Coordinates of N, CA and C in Angstrom, one line a residue:
X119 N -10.6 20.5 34.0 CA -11.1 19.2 33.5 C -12.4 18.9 34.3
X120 N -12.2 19.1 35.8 CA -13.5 18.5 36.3 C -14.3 19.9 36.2
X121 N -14.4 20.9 36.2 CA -15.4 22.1 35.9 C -15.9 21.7 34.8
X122 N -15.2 21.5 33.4 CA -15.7 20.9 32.1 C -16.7 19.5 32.3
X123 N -15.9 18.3 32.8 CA -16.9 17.7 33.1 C -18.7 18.0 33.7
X124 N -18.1 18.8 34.6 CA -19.5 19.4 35.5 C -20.4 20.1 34.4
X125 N -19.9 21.3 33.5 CA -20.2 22.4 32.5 C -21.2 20.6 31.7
X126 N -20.5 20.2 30.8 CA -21.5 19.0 30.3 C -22.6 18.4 30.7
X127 N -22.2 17.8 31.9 CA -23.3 17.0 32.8 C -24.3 18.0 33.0
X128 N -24.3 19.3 33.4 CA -25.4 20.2 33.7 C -26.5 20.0 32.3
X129 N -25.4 20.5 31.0 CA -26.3 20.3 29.9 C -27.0 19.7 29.6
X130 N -26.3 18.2 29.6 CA -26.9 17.1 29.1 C -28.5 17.1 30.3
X131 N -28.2 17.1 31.3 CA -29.1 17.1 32.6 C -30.2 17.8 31.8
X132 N -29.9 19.0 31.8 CA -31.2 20.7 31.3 C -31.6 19.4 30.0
X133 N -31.0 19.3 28.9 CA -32.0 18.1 27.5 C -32.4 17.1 28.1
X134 N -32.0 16.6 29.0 CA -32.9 15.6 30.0 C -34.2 16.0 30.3
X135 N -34.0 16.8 30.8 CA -35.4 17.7 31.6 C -36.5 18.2 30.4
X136 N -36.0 18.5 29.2 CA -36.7 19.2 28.5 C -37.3 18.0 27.6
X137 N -36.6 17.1 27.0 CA -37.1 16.2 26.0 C -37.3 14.7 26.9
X138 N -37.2 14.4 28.0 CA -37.1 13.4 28.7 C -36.5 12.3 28.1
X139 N -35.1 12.2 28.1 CA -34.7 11.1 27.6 C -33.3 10.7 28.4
X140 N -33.0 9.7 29.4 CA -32.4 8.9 29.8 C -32.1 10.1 31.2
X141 N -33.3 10.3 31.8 CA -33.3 11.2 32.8 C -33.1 10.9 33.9
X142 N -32.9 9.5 34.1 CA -32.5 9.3 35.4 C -30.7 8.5 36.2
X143 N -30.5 8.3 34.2 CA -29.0 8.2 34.1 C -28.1 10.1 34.4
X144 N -29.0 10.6 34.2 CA -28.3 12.1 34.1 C -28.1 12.7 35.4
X145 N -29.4 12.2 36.0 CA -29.5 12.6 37.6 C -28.5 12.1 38.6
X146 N -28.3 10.7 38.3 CA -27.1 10.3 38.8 C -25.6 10.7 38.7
X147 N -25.4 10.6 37.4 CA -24.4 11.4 36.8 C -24.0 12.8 37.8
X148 N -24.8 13.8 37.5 CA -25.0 14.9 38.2 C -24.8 15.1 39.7
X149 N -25.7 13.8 40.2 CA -25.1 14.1 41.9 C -23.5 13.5 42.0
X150 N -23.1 12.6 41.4 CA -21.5 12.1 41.2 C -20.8 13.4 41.1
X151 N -21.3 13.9 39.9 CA -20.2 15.4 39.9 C -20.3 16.0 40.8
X152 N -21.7 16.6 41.5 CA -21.4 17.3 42.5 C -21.0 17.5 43.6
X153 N -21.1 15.9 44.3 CA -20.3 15.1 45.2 C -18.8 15.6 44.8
X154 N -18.4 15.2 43.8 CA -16.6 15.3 43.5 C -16.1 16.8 43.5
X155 N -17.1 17.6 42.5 CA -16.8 19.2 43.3 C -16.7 19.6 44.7
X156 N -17.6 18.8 45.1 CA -17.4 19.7 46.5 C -16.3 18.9 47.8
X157 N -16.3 18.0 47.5 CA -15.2 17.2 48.0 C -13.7 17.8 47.4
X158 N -13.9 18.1 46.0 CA -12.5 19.2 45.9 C -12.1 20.6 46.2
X159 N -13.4 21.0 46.4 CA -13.3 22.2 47.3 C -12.8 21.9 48.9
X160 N -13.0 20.9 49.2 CA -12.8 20.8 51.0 C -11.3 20.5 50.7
X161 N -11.0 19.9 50.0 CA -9.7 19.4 50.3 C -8.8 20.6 49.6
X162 N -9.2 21.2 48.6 CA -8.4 22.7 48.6 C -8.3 23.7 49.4
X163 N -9.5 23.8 50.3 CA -9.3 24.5 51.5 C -8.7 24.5 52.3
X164 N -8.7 22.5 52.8 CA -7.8 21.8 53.8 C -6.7 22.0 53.5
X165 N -6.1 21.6 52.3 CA -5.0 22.2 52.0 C -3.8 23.3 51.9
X166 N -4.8 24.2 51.6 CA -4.3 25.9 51.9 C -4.0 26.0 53.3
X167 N -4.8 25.8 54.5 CA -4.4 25.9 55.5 C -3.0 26.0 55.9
X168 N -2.5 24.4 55.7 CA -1.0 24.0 56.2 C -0.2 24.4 56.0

């Protein structure tokens, strides 16, 4: 689900860039996802550990 979410946001992001249209709601968007990917990566790591 959240890879899918991420997979979208990229797209929508790239027709942002190309046609300029609500390009700075997208940028936002985008760092949110990325933030939440990589914060699920730490915590699947942290996890695996124990």
């Amino acid at each position: 689900m959240l890879w899918t979410l991420a997979g979208i946001l990229l797209v929508l992001w790239i027709l942002g860039l190309i046609f300029k249209v609500a390009g700075g709601i997208i940028h936002i968007l985008l760092v949110i996802a990325a933030i939440i990917i990589v914060v699920n990566l730490i915590r699947g790591r942290a996890s695996g550990r124990g």
